[in-house]
Coordinates of C-alpha atoms in Angstrom, one line a residue:
Chain A
M2 CA -7.3 7.0 28.5
M3 CA -9.3 10.1 27.6
L4 CA -6.2 12.3 28.0
H5 CA -4.2 9.9 25.9
I6 CA -6.8 10.2 23.1
V7 CA -6.7 14.0 23.3
G8 CA -2.9 14.0 23.2
Y9 CA -3.1 11.8 20.1
R10 CA -5.5 14.2 18.4
L11 CA -3.3 17.1 19.2
R12 CA -0.3 15.4 17.7
T13 CA -2.2 14.6 14.5
V14 CA -3.3 18.2 14.2
W15 CA 0.3 19.4 14.6
A16 CA 1.5 16.8 12.1
T17 CA -1.2 17.9 9.6
V18 CA -0.3 21.6 10.1
A19 CA 3.4 20.7 9.5
A20 CA 2.4 18.9 6.3
L21 CA 0.4 21.9 5.1
V22 CA 3.3 24.2 5.8
A23 CA 5.6 21.9 3.8
G24 CA 3.0 21.8 1.1
A25 CA 3.1 25.6 1.1
G26 CA 6.8 25.4 0.4
L27 CA 6.0 23.2 -2.7
I28 CA 3.5 25.7 -3.9
V29 CA 6.1 28.5 -3.6
V30 CA 8.6 26.3 -5.5
S31 CA 6.0 25.8 -8.3
G32 CA 5.6 29.6 -8.5
G33 CA 2.2 29.9 -6.7
D34 CA 0.9 31.9 -3.8
P35 CA 0.3 29.4 -1.0
L36 CA -2.2 31.5 1.0
A37 CA -4.4 32.2 -2.1
A38 CA -4.1 28.5 -3.1
Y39 CA -5.2 27.2 0.4
R40 CA -8.0 29.8 0.6
A41 CA -9.3 28.7 -2.8
L42 CA -8.9 25.0 -1.8
F43 CA -10.7 25.1 1.5
A44 CA -13.3 27.7 0.7
G45 CA -14.1 25.6 -2.5
A46 CA -14.3 22.3 -0.6
F47 CA -16.3 23.4 2.4
L48 CA -18.1 26.8 1.9
D49 CA -19.3 26.3 -1.7
Y50 CA -22.5 24.3 -2.2
W51 CA -21.2 22.4 -5.3
G52 CA -17.8 22.1 -3.8
F53 CA -19.2 20.7 -0.5
A54 CA -21.3 18.2 -2.5
A55 CA -18.1 17.1 -4.2
T56 CA -16.4 16.7 -0.8
L57 CA -19.3 14.5 0.4
V58 CA -19.1 12.4 -2.7
K59 CA -15.5 11.6 -1.8
L60 CA -16.1 11.4 2.0
G61 CA -18.3 8.3 1.7
P62 CA -15.8 5.9 0.1
I63 CA -12.8 7.4 2.0
L64 CA -14.4 7.0 5.3
L65 CA -15.5 3.4 4.6
A66 CA -12.0 2.6 3.3
A67 CA -10.6 4.0 6.5
L68 CA -12.9 1.8 8.7
A69 CA -11.8 -1.1 6.5
V70 CA -8.2 -0.4 7.7
I71 CA -9.1 0.4 11.3
V72 CA -10.9 -2.9 12.2
P73 CA -8.0 -5.2 11.2
L74 CA -5.5 -2.7 12.6
R75 CA -7.1 -3.1 16.0
A76 CA -6.4 -6.8 15.7
G77 CA -2.8 -6.0 14.8
L78 CA -3.2 -6.6 11.0
Y79 CA -2.4 -4.1 8.2
N80 CA -5.1 -4.3 5.6
I81 CA -3.5 -2.5 2.6
G82 CA -5.9 -4.2 0.3
G83 CA -8.9 -1.7 0.6
E84 CA -8.5 -0.8 -3.0
G85 CA -8.9 -4.3 -4.2
Q86 CA -11.7 -5.0 -1.9
I87 CA -13.5 -1.9 -3.2
Y88 CA -13.2 -3.3 -6.7
I89 CA -14.4 -6.7 -5.9
G90 CA -17.3 -5.2 -3.8
G91 CA -18.2 -3.0 -6.7
L92 CA -18.2 -6.0 -9.0
A93 CA -20.4 -8.1 -6.6
G94 CA -22.8 -5.2 -6.1
T95 CA -23.1 -4.6 -9.9
L96 CA -23.8 -8.3 -10.5
A97 CA -26.5 -8.2 -7.8
G98 CA -28.0 -5.0 -9.2
L99 CA -28.2 -6.4 -12.7
W100 CA -29.4 -9.9 -11.8
L101 CA -31.9 -9.1 -9.0
P102 CA -35.6 -9.3 -10.1
A103 CA -37.9 -6.3 -9.7
L104 CA -38.0 -5.7 -6.0
P105 CA -39.0 -2.7 -3.8
G106 CA -36.1 -0.3 -3.8
P107 CA -34.9 -0.5 -0.2
I108 CA -34.9 -4.3 -0.3
G109 CA -32.9 -4.3 -3.5
I110 CA -30.5 -1.8 -2.2
A111 CA -30.0 -3.8 1.0
L112 CA -29.3 -7.0 -1.0
I113 CA -26.8 -5.1 -3.3
V114 CA -25.0 -3.7 -0.2
L115 CA -25.0 -7.3 1.2
A116 CA -23.5 -8.7 -2.0
S117 CA -20.8 -6.0 -2.1
S118 CA -19.9 -6.7 1.5
L119 CA -19.7 -10.4 0.8
G120 CA -17.4 -9.8 -2.2
G121 CA -15.1 -7.6 -0.2
A122 CA -15.1 -10.0 2.8
L123 CA -14.2 -13.0 0.7
W124 CA -11.4 -11.1 -1.1
A125 CA -9.9 -9.9 2.2
G126 CA -10.5 -13.4 3.5
I127 CA -7.8 -14.7 1.2
A128 CA -5.2 -12.6 2.9
G129 CA -6.7 -13.3 6.3
L130 CA -6.6 -17.1 5.7
L131 CA -3.0 -17.0 4.3
R132 CA -2.0 -15.1 7.4
A133 CA -3.7 -17.3 9.9
A134 CA -2.9 -20.6 8.3
R135 CA 0.4 -20.1 6.5
G136 CA 1.9 -17.2 8.5
L137 CA 2.1 -15.0 5.4
N138 CA 2.5 -11.3 5.9
E139 CA -0.9 -9.7 5.1
V140 CA 0.7 -6.5 3.9
I141 CA 2.3 -8.2 0.9
V142 CA -0.7 -10.4 0.1
T143 CA -3.2 -7.6 0.2
L144 CA -1.0 -5.3 -1.9
L145 CA -0.6 -8.0 -4.6
L146 CA -4.4 -8.8 -4.5
N147 CA -5.1 -5.1 -5.3
F148 CA -3.6 -5.5 -8.7
V149 CA -5.4 -8.8 -9.3
A150 CA -8.8 -7.2 -8.4
V151 CA -8.3 -4.2 -10.7
H152 CA -7.6 -6.6 -13.6
I153 CA -10.6 -8.7 -12.8
V154 CA -13.0 -5.7 -12.9
S155 CA -11.3 -4.6 -16.1
Y156 CA -12.0 -8.0 -17.6
A157 CA -15.6 -8.0 -16.4
V158 CA -16.5 -4.6 -17.8
S159 CA -14.8 -5.2 -21.2
G160 CA -16.1 -8.8 -21.5
P161 CA -19.2 -10.4 -20.0
L162 CA -20.6 -7.3 -18.3
M163 CA -19.9 -4.8 -21.1
A164 CA -23.0 -2.9 -22.1
E165 CA -24.1 -3.4 -25.7
G166 CA -22.8 -0.8 -28.1
A167 CA -20.7 0.9 -25.4
P168 CA -17.9 3.0 -26.9
Y169 CA -15.5 2.0 -24.1
P170 CA -15.7 -0.7 -21.3
Y171 CA -18.6 -0.2 -18.8
S172 CA -21.5 -2.3 -17.7
D173 CA -25.2 -1.8 -18.1
E174 CA -26.9 0.6 -15.7
V175 CA -28.5 -0.7 -12.5
P176 CA -32.3 -0.2 -12.5
P177 CA -33.5 3.2 -11.2
D178 CA -35.2 1.6 -8.2
F179 CA -31.9 0.3 -6.9
R180 CA -30.1 3.6 -6.9
L181 CA -29.3 5.6 -3.7
P182 CA -31.3 8.8 -3.2
I183 CA -29.5 12.1 -3.6
L184 CA -28.6 13.9 -0.4
L185 CA -28.0 17.5 -1.7
P186 CA -30.5 18.4 -4.5
Q187 CA -29.1 19.0 -8.0
S188 CA -25.7 17.5 -7.0
D189 CA -24.0 14.1 -7.0
A190 CA -23.8 13.9 -3.2
H191 CA -25.7 10.7 -2.4
L192 CA -26.9 8.9 0.7
G193 CA -23.8 6.7 0.8
V194 CA -22.0 9.0 3.1
L195 CA -24.4 8.1 5.9
F196 CA -23.4 4.4 5.7
G197 CA -19.9 5.5 6.7
V198 CA -20.9 7.6 9.6
V199 CA -23.3 5.0 11.0
L200 CA -20.7 2.2 10.6
A201 CA -18.1 4.4 12.4
V202 CA -20.4 4.6 15.4
L203 CA -21.3 0.9 15.2
I204 CA -17.6 -0.1 15.1
H205 CA -16.8 2.1 18.0
L206 CA -19.6 0.4 20.0
H207 CA -18.4 -3.0 18.8
F208 CA -14.9 -2.4 20.2
T209 CA -16.1 -0.9 23.5
R210 CA -19.2 -3.0 24.2
T211 CA -19.0 -6.5 22.8
T212 CA -17.0 -9.6 23.5
Q213 CA -15.9 -10.1 19.9
G214 CA -14.6 -6.5 19.8
F215 CA -12.7 -7.0 23.0
A216 CA -11.3 -10.3 21.6
L217 CA -10.1 -8.5 18.5
D218 CA -8.5 -5.8 20.6
A219 CA -6.8 -8.3 22.8
V220 CA -5.3 -10.1 19.7
G221 CA -4.0 -6.8 18.5
R222 CA -2.5 -5.8 21.8
N223 CA -0.9 -9.0 22.7
P224 CA -1.6 -12.2 20.6
R225 CA 0.3 -14.4 23.1
A226 CA -1.7 -13.2 26.1
A227 CA -4.9 -13.5 24.0
R228 CA -4.1 -17.1 23.2
Y229 CA -3.4 -17.7 26.8
A230 CA -6.8 -16.2 27.7
G231 CA -8.5 -18.8 25.4
I232 CA -9.1 -16.6 22.3
A233 CA -8.7 -18.4 19.0
V234 CA -6.2 -15.9 17.6
G235 CA -6.2 -17.3 14.0
R236 CA -10.0 -17.1 13.8
Q237 CA -10.1 -13.6 15.2
M238 CA -7.5 -12.5 12.6
L239 CA -9.5 -14.0 9.8
A240 CA -12.6 -12.3 11.2
A241 CA -10.9 -8.9 11.4
M242 CA -9.7 -9.1 7.9
M243 CA -13.1 -10.2 6.6
I244 CA -15.0 -7.4 8.5
G245 CA -12.5 -4.9 7.0
G246 CA -13.0 -6.3 3.6
A247 CA -16.8 -6.3 3.9
I248 CA -16.7 -2.5 4.8
A249 CA -14.4 -1.7 1.8
G250 CA -16.7 -3.9 -0.4
I251 CA -19.7 -1.7 0.7
A252 CA -17.7 1.3 -0.4
G253 CA -17.3 -0.2 -3.9
G254 CA -21.0 -1.2 -4.1
L255 CA -22.1 2.3 -3.1
E256 CA -19.9 3.9 -5.7
V257 CA -21.9 1.9 -8.3
I258 CA -25.4 2.4 -7.0
G259 CA -24.9 5.9 -5.6
L260 CA -22.7 7.7 -8.1
K261 CA -22.2 6.2 -11.5
Y262 CA -25.0 3.6 -11.6
R263 CA -22.7 1.3 -13.6
L264 CA -19.4 -0.4 -13.2
F265 CA -16.4 1.2 -14.9
H266 CA -12.8 0.1 -15.3
M267 CA -10.7 1.9 -12.6
F268 CA -13.8 3.3 -10.9
S269 CA -12.1 3.9 -7.6
A270 CA -9.6 6.7 -7.6
G271 CA -7.3 5.2 -5.0
Y272 CA -9.8 5.4 -2.2
G273 CA -8.4 2.3 -0.6
Y274 CA -5.0 4.0 -0.2
D275 CA -6.7 7.2 1.1
G276 CA -8.3 5.0 3.8
I277 CA -4.9 4.1 5.1
I278 CA -4.0 7.8 5.5
V279 CA -7.2 8.5 7.3
A280 CA -6.8 5.4 9.6
F281 CA -3.4 6.7 10.6
M282 CA -4.6 10.2 11.2
A283 CA -7.5 8.9 13.3
G284 CA -5.1 6.8 15.4
A285 CA -7.2 3.7 14.6
Q286 CA -10.2 5.2 16.5
A287 CA -13.4 4.7 14.6
L288 CA -15.0 7.9 16.0
A289 CA -12.1 10.0 14.8
A290 CA -12.2 8.6 11.3
P291 CA -15.1 10.8 10.0
V292 CA -13.2 14.0 10.9
A293 CA -10.0 12.9 9.3
A294 CA -11.9 11.6 6.3
L295 CA -13.7 14.9 5.9
F296 CA -10.3 16.7 5.8
L297 CA -8.9 14.4 3.2
A298 CA -12.0 14.5 1.1
G299 CA -12.1 18.3 1.2
L300 CA -8.4 18.4 0.2
Q301 CA -9.1 16.3 -2.9
A302 CA -12.4 18.0 -3.8
G303 CA -10.8 21.4 -3.4
A304 CA -7.7 20.6 -5.5
G305 CA -9.4 21.2 -8.8
I306 CA -11.0 24.4 -7.6
M307 CA -7.6 25.6 -6.4
Q308 CA -6.0 24.8 -9.7
R309 CA -8.6 26.9 -11.6
A310 CA -8.6 29.8 -9.1
A311 CA -4.9 30.0 -8.1
G312 CA -3.2 28.3 -11.0
V313 CA -1.4 25.8 -8.7
D314 CA -1.3 22.2 -10.2
A315 CA -3.9 20.0 -8.5
T316 CA -1.3 17.2 -8.0
V317 CA 0.3 19.3 -5.2
V318 CA -2.5 17.7 -3.1
D319 CA -1.1 14.3 -3.8
A320 CA 2.2 15.5 -2.4
I321 CA 0.5 17.1 0.6
Q322 CA -1.3 13.8 1.3
G323 CA 2.0 12.0 1.3
L324 CA 3.4 14.7 3.6
V325 CA 0.5 14.4 6.0
V326 CA 0.9 10.6 6.3
I327 CA 4.7 10.9 6.9
A328 CA 4.2 13.6 9.5
V329 CA 1.6 11.6 11.3
A330 CA 3.8 8.5 11.1
A331 CA 6.7 10.5 12.5
S332 CA 4.5 11.9 15.3
L333 CA 3.8 8.4 16.4
A334 CA 7.4 8.4 17.8
W335 CA 6.3 10.8 20.5
T336 CA 3.7 8.4 22.0
R337 CA 4.1 8.6 25.7
R338 CA 4.8 5.0 26.8
P339 CA 3.1 3.6 29.8
P340 CA 5.4 2.8 32.7
R341 CA 6.8 -0.7 32.2
P342 CA 5.3 -3.4 34.4
P343 CA 7.7 -5.4 36.5
A344 CA 9.1 -8.5 34.8
K345 CA 7.0 -11.5 35.0
P346 CA 8.1 -14.4 37.2
L347 CA 10.0 -17.0 35.1
A348 CA 7.3 -19.6 35.6
V349 CA 4.7 -17.3 34.0
Q350 CA 7.0 -16.5 31.2
A351 CA 7.5 -20.2 30.5
R352 CA 3.7 -20.8 30.4
L353 CA 3.2 -17.8 28.1
K354 CA 5.8 -19.3 25.8
E355 CA 4.1 -22.6 25.9
A356 CA 0.8 -21.0 25.1
A357 CA 2.3 -19.1 22.2
R358 CA 3.2 -22.4 20.4
Chain B
M17 CA 15.0 -23.8 -34.7
I18 CA 12.4 -21.1 -34.8
D19 CA 11.2 -22.3 -31.3
M20 CA 14.7 -21.9 -30.0
I21 CA 15.1 -18.4 -31.3
A22 CA 11.7 -17.6 -29.9
D23 CA 12.7 -19.0 -26.5
T24 CA 15.9 -17.0 -26.4
A25 CA 13.8 -14.0 -27.1
L26 CA 11.5 -15.0 -24.2
L27 CA 14.3 -15.4 -21.8
A28 CA 15.8 -12.1 -22.9
A29 CA 12.4 -10.4 -22.2
A30 CA 12.2 -12.2 -18.9
V31 CA 15.6 -10.9 -17.8
R32 CA 14.7 -7.4 -19.0
L33 CA 11.4 -7.4 -17.1
A34 CA 12.9 -9.0 -14.1
T35 CA 15.8 -6.5 -13.7
P36 CA 13.8 -3.8 -11.8
I37 CA 12.2 -6.4 -9.5
A38 CA 15.7 -7.9 -8.9
F39 CA 17.3 -4.6 -8.0
A40 CA 14.5 -3.9 -5.6
A41 CA 14.8 -7.4 -4.1
L42 CA 18.5 -7.0 -3.7
G43 CA 18.1 -3.7 -1.9
G44 CA 15.3 -5.2 0.2
V45 CA 17.5 -8.1 1.3
L46 CA 20.2 -5.7 2.5
A47 CA 17.6 -3.7 4.5
E48 CA 15.9 -6.8 6.0
R49 CA 19.2 -8.5 6.8
S50 CA 20.0 -5.4 9.0
G51 CA 16.7 -5.9 10.8
V52 CA 14.4 -3.4 9.0
Y53 CA 11.4 -4.4 6.8
N54 CA 11.6 -2.3 3.7
V55 CA 8.0 -2.0 2.5
A56 CA 9.1 1.3 0.8
L57 CA 10.7 -0.5 -2.1
E58 CA 7.9 0.5 -4.4
G59 CA 8.4 4.2 -3.6
M60 CA 12.2 3.8 -4.0
I61 CA 11.7 2.4 -7.5
L62 CA 9.4 5.3 -8.3
V63 CA 11.8 7.9 -7.0
G64 CA 14.6 6.2 -9.0
A65 CA 12.6 6.3 -12.2
F66 CA 11.7 9.9 -11.6
G67 CA 15.3 10.9 -10.8
A68 CA 16.6 9.0 -13.9
A69 CA 14.0 10.8 -16.2
A70 CA 14.6 14.2 -14.7
G71 CA 18.4 13.9 -14.7
S72 CA 18.5 12.6 -18.2
F73 CA 15.9 15.2 -19.4
A74 CA 17.9 18.1 -17.9
S75 CA 21.3 17.0 -19.0
G76 CA 20.8 14.7 -22.0
S77 CA 23.0 12.1 -20.4
A78 CA 21.8 8.8 -19.2
L79 CA 24.7 8.6 -16.7
V80 CA 23.5 11.8 -15.0
G81 CA 20.0 10.3 -14.9
L82 CA 21.4 7.2 -13.3
G83 CA 23.2 9.3 -10.7
A84 CA 20.1 11.4 -9.9
G85 CA 17.9 8.3 -9.6
M86 CA 20.3 6.6 -7.2
A87 CA 20.7 9.8 -5.2
G88 CA 16.9 10.0 -4.9
G89 CA 16.7 6.4 -3.8
A90 CA 19.4 6.9 -1.2
L91 CA 17.6 10.0 0.2
T92 CA 14.4 7.9 0.5
G93 CA 16.4 5.3 2.3
L94 CA 17.8 8.0 4.6
V95 CA 14.2 9.2 5.4
L96 CA 13.1 5.6 6.2
A97 CA 16.1 5.2 8.5
L98 CA 15.3 8.4 10.3
L99 CA 11.8 7.2 10.8
V100 CA 12.4 3.6 11.9
V101 CA 15.9 3.7 13.4
T102 CA 15.9 7.0 15.2
L103 CA 12.3 7.7 15.8
R104 CA 11.4 4.0 16.1
V105 CA 8.2 4.3 14.1
N106 CA 6.5 1.0 13.3
Q107 CA 8.4 -0.2 10.2
L108 CA 5.4 -1.2 8.2
V109 CA 3.7 2.1 8.9
A110 CA 6.8 4.0 7.9
G111 CA 7.2 2.1 4.7
I112 CA 3.6 2.5 3.7
A113 CA 3.7 6.2 4.5
L114 CA 6.9 6.6 2.4
N115 CA 5.3 4.8 -0.6
L116 CA 2.4 7.3 -0.5
L117 CA 4.8 10.3 -0.1
C118 CA 6.9 9.1 -3.1
A119 CA 3.8 8.6 -5.2
G120 CA 2.5 12.1 -4.4
L121 CA 5.9 13.9 -4.7
T122 CA 6.9 12.3 -8.0
A123 CA 3.4 13.1 -9.5
F124 CA 3.7 16.7 -8.5
S125 CA 7.4 17.1 -9.4
A126 CA 6.7 15.5 -12.8
R127 CA 4.4 18.5 -13.6
L128 CA 7.1 20.9 -12.4
V129 CA 9.9 19.3 -14.4
F130 CA 8.3 18.0 -17.5
G131 CA 5.4 20.6 -17.8
A132 CA 1.7 20.1 -18.0
A133 CA 1.6 16.6 -19.3
A134 CA 1.5 13.8 -16.8
G135 CA 4.8 12.3 -18.1
S136 CA 8.1 13.2 -19.6
A137 CA 9.1 13.6 -23.2
P138 CA 11.4 10.7 -24.3
V139 CA 14.7 11.0 -22.6
A140 CA 18.2 9.8 -23.4
G141 CA 18.8 6.2 -22.3
F142 CA 21.5 3.6 -22.5
T143 CA 22.3 1.7 -25.6
G144 CA 22.3 -2.0 -24.9
D145 CA 21.5 -2.9 -21.3
P146 CA 24.5 -2.2 -19.1
L147 CA 22.3 -2.1 -16.0
T148 CA 21.4 -5.8 -16.2
W149 CA 25.1 -6.7 -16.2
A150 CA 25.5 -4.3 -13.3
L151 CA 22.7 -6.2 -11.5
F152 CA 24.6 -9.5 -11.8
A153 CA 27.8 -7.9 -10.7
L154 CA 26.1 -6.2 -7.8
T155 CA 24.5 -9.4 -6.7
A156 CA 27.8 -11.1 -6.6
V157 CA 29.4 -8.2 -4.6
V158 CA 26.5 -8.1 -2.1
T159 CA 26.6 -11.9 -1.6
V160 CA 30.4 -12.0 -1.1
W161 CA 30.2 -8.9 1.2
L162 CA 27.3 -10.3 3.2
Y163 CA 28.8 -13.8 3.8
R164 CA 32.6 -13.4 3.4
T165 CA 33.4 -10.1 5.1
Q166 CA 33.4 -8.8 8.7
G167 CA 31.0 -6.0 7.6
G168 CA 28.5 -8.5 6.3
L169 CA 28.8 -10.6 9.4
R170 CA 28.1 -7.5 11.5
L171 CA 25.1 -6.6 9.4
R172 CA 23.6 -10.1 9.7
A173 CA 24.3 -10.1 13.5
T174 CA 22.4 -6.7 13.7
G175 CA 19.4 -8.2 12.0
E176 CA 19.4 -11.4 14.1
N177 CA 20.1 -10.0 17.5
P178 CA 20.9 -6.2 17.8
R179 CA 21.4 -6.4 21.5
A180 CA 24.1 -9.0 21.3
A181 CA 25.6 -7.1 18.3
D182 CA 25.6 -3.9 20.4
S183 CA 27.3 -5.7 23.3
A184 CA 30.0 -6.9 20.9
G185 CA 30.7 -3.3 20.0
I186 CA 29.0 -3.2 16.6
G187 CA 27.4 0.1 15.8
V188 CA 23.8 -1.1 15.3
F189 CA 22.3 2.3 14.4
G190 CA 25.0 3.3 12.0
L191 CA 24.9 -0.1 10.2
R192 CA 21.1 0.1 9.8
Y193 CA 21.4 3.7 8.4
A194 CA 24.0 2.5 6.0
A195 CA 22.0 -0.6 5.0
L196 CA 18.8 1.5 4.3
I197 CA 20.6 4.2 2.3
A198 CA 22.3 1.5 0.2
S199 CA 19.0 -0.4 0.0
G200 CA 17.3 2.8 -1.4
A201 CA 20.1 3.4 -3.9
I202 CA 20.0 -0.1 -5.2
A203 CA 16.2 -0.3 -5.4
A204 CA 16.2 3.0 -7.2
L205 CA 18.4 1.3 -9.9
G206 CA 15.4 -0.7 -10.7
G207 CA 13.5 2.5 -11.5
C208 CA 16.5 3.8 -13.5
H209 CA 16.4 0.6 -15.5
I210 CA 12.7 1.1 -16.4
V211 CA 13.3 4.6 -17.6
L212 CA 16.8 4.4 -19.1
A213 CA 16.7 0.9 -20.6
Q214 CA 13.0 0.0 -21.2
V215 CA 10.6 2.8 -21.9
F216 CA 12.7 6.1 -21.9
V217 CA 9.8 8.2 -20.4
F218 CA 8.5 8.8 -16.9
T219 CA 4.8 8.4 -16.2
E220 CA 3.0 8.5 -12.8
H221 CA 2.9 5.2 -11.0
I222 CA 5.4 3.8 -13.5
S223 CA 6.6 1.3 -10.8
A224 CA 3.2 -0.5 -11.1
G225 CA 3.6 -2.8 -8.2
K226 CA 7.1 -4.1 -8.9
G227 CA 8.3 -3.1 -5.5
F228 CA 5.6 -5.3 -3.9
I229 CA 6.5 -8.3 -6.1
A230 CA 10.1 -7.7 -5.0
L231 CA 8.9 -8.1 -1.4
A232 CA 7.5 -11.5 -2.4
A233 CA 10.8 -12.3 -4.1
I234 CA 12.7 -11.6 -0.9
I235 CA 10.6 -14.1 1.1
L236 CA 10.7 -16.6 -1.7
G237 CA 14.5 -16.2 -1.8
R238 CA 14.7 -16.7 1.9
W239 CA 16.6 -13.4 2.4
H240 CA 19.5 -14.5 0.4
P241 CA 20.7 -12.1 -2.3
V242 CA 21.3 -14.8 -5.0
W243 CA 18.0 -16.6 -4.4
G244 CA 16.1 -13.3 -4.1
V245 CA 17.4 -12.3 -7.5
A246 CA 16.5 -15.7 -8.8
A247 CA 13.0 -15.4 -7.5
A248 CA 12.8 -12.0 -9.2
L249 CA 13.9 -13.7 -12.5
F250 CA 11.0 -16.2 -12.0
F251 CA 8.5 -13.4 -11.7
G252 CA 10.1 -11.7 -14.7
L253 CA 9.6 -14.9 -16.6
C254 CA 5.9 -14.9 -15.6
D255 CA 5.7 -11.4 -16.9
A256 CA 7.4 -12.2 -20.2
A257 CA 5.2 -15.3 -20.7
Q258 CA 2.2 -13.1 -20.0
L259 CA 3.2 -10.8 -22.8
R260 CA 3.8 -13.8 -25.1
L261 CA 0.6 -15.5 -24.3
Q262 CA -1.3 -12.2 -24.9
F263 CA 0.2 -12.1 -28.3
D264 CA -0.4 -15.8 -29.1
H265 CA -3.9 -16.0 -27.7
P266 CA -5.8 -12.9 -28.6
D267 CA -9.0 -14.9 -28.0
I268 CA -8.3 -15.1 -24.2
P269 CA -8.9 -11.9 -22.3
Y270 CA -5.6 -10.1 -21.8
Q271 CA -6.4 -9.4 -18.2
M272 CA -6.1 -13.1 -17.4
F273 CA -2.5 -12.8 -18.3
L274 CA -1.9 -9.5 -16.6
I275 CA -2.7 -11.0 -13.2
L276 CA -0.3 -13.9 -13.8
P277 CA 2.8 -12.3 -12.1
F278 CA 0.7 -11.3 -9.1
V279 CA -1.0 -14.6 -8.7
A280 CA 2.3 -16.4 -9.2
S281 CA 3.7 -14.3 -6.3
I282 CA 0.9 -15.1 -4.0
L283 CA 0.9 -18.8 -4.8
A284 CA 4.7 -19.0 -4.4
L285 CA 4.4 -17.3 -1.0
A286 CA 1.7 -19.7 0.1
W287 CA 3.8 -22.6 -1.0
V288 CA 6.9 -21.6 1.1
G289 CA 4.7 -20.5 4.0
R290 CA 6.4 -20.6 7.3
Q291 CA 9.5 -22.4 5.9
S292 CA 10.9 -19.0 5.0
R293 CA 11.9 -17.2 8.1
A294 CA 12.9 -13.5 8.3
P295 CA 16.0 -12.5 10.3
A296 CA 14.9 -12.7 13.9
A297 CA 15.0 -8.9 14.7
T298 CA 13.3 -7.8 11.5
G299 CA 10.4 -5.6 12.2
Q300 CA 11.5 -4.4 15.6
A301 CA 13.0 -1.1 16.4
Y302 CA 16.2 -1.4 18.5
D303 CA 15.7 0.5 21.8
R304 CA 19.0 0.5 23.7
E305 CA 17.2 1.2 27.0
A306 CA 14.4 -1.3 26.7
R307 CA 14.7 -4.4 28.8

């Protein structure tokens, strides 16, 4: 098991290196110097105070979005709806932040985070319910719901929630008491990143130490066997999607109370999709997600610095991200398969089939 | 009388807006009939749109753009085939990864080809809408091929039971490669239509979810080319109605109308539910040596 995980990590590292090499090719094509560009990018993202603060600002939501993919993935479901869940979570968090009475800061923040997670969970629950009850592919439903969520937030900030006299659509500010403390002085880096790290550890413990985590895993590994073992597969699927949605929803809420203090149209820069990349890189292991998320956050935060220092267009990072995820996907082909167990006796097969109905 | 003219205009708009979705759905039906989920339709539309804009931009000819767009789509299909047929990567994972790659590569390439601005300058397009006529012709060709020829029978057999097809001497791997390359080229036609017959420019993320709506159209059309295209036309009608309603009801927030095609897709899917069944082998890699 341990060896398997190490093998996986190594494959991801090689895949990432391959993607960076291919990205270097793109930089050369665009007339830049790849070594200078990468040096500027990574030094800017990790060694510079302001650059690292920018990396942390992106790390929080990307990590949470990755965990939102990982939990359902362990139950065999593909949650591609992180982006939409972030939007609905941000909306719910903003509503709570604006409507809550004056409360001590920590209590207010806790309630706002709770509201965002509820928003995200309910939004993801639509896809979970349609999957469990109607057999609909959750990939398609979550993808479609993303577009709906973005338009709902757009409506909210240009209509009922729009701040008075605002030049373009945004909501009122949440009260100062309900804002997250700053982590690195003088910068934008806020405490939200800790939520992601703590949740990663909690999710790891959940899958390794609790019955519900085991049940989710069992559903993901073999739904038929899980049903045979008495696990309510449909209910576990719904739960997995809702937990994922809740985590993405928190990411949305934290963007509001940690970074911008108000709700904007298009406030998430595709973090939901970044989360998918990180989840693949981490091999659906919650404890590996922070490392992969740090890499991706640094890549994005360093892109602008690279563009200024080395004259290479920042969108090359978009292409590199795509290359990383393709390389990681391709590397999955080299999973060493466990030896095949002997075929089950026919009687057992028949009972499994019966149980699957 | 005025109503009638207005409705003709509405239908024309519906067909125009539906064409990209319909091309993608048609390509998707081919792929999924061969046993491969093609979640990468969105990326294929995007690559098609970029290729069309770049080709037309460089040459001044819409036909060159069309060729470049289709070639880009075919190449995307080839990469998908490499991942899911040869390397046997999970088909959903490969499709999602390919969408992200297409989004990143087209965004970067757009800067290279068109300069600093995020999109292209206006490019030469078609006069009239030959691509929509091509769509109807292609739908007929695909339908006849799929249901009335030996090749089509083999493709469907490959999607239902690759092992049996293999035993009968059908080249499962070659057929799936061919189906995915064709699927990419056809879906890319949708992107070509957006650029060469609708907006005449390329911008990042110009596909705007049409590939995902096409996935819904495939299910709604029960993996039949004609019904898949018909479902795409229904979603196009929702889109056209959305634009019309926005214009007629400025008092209602326009976002309520923008979500219409997406909500219609989800409701339609929930309605057909389990009644719509994918070809039996769709989603599984064919491993000759597995038991």
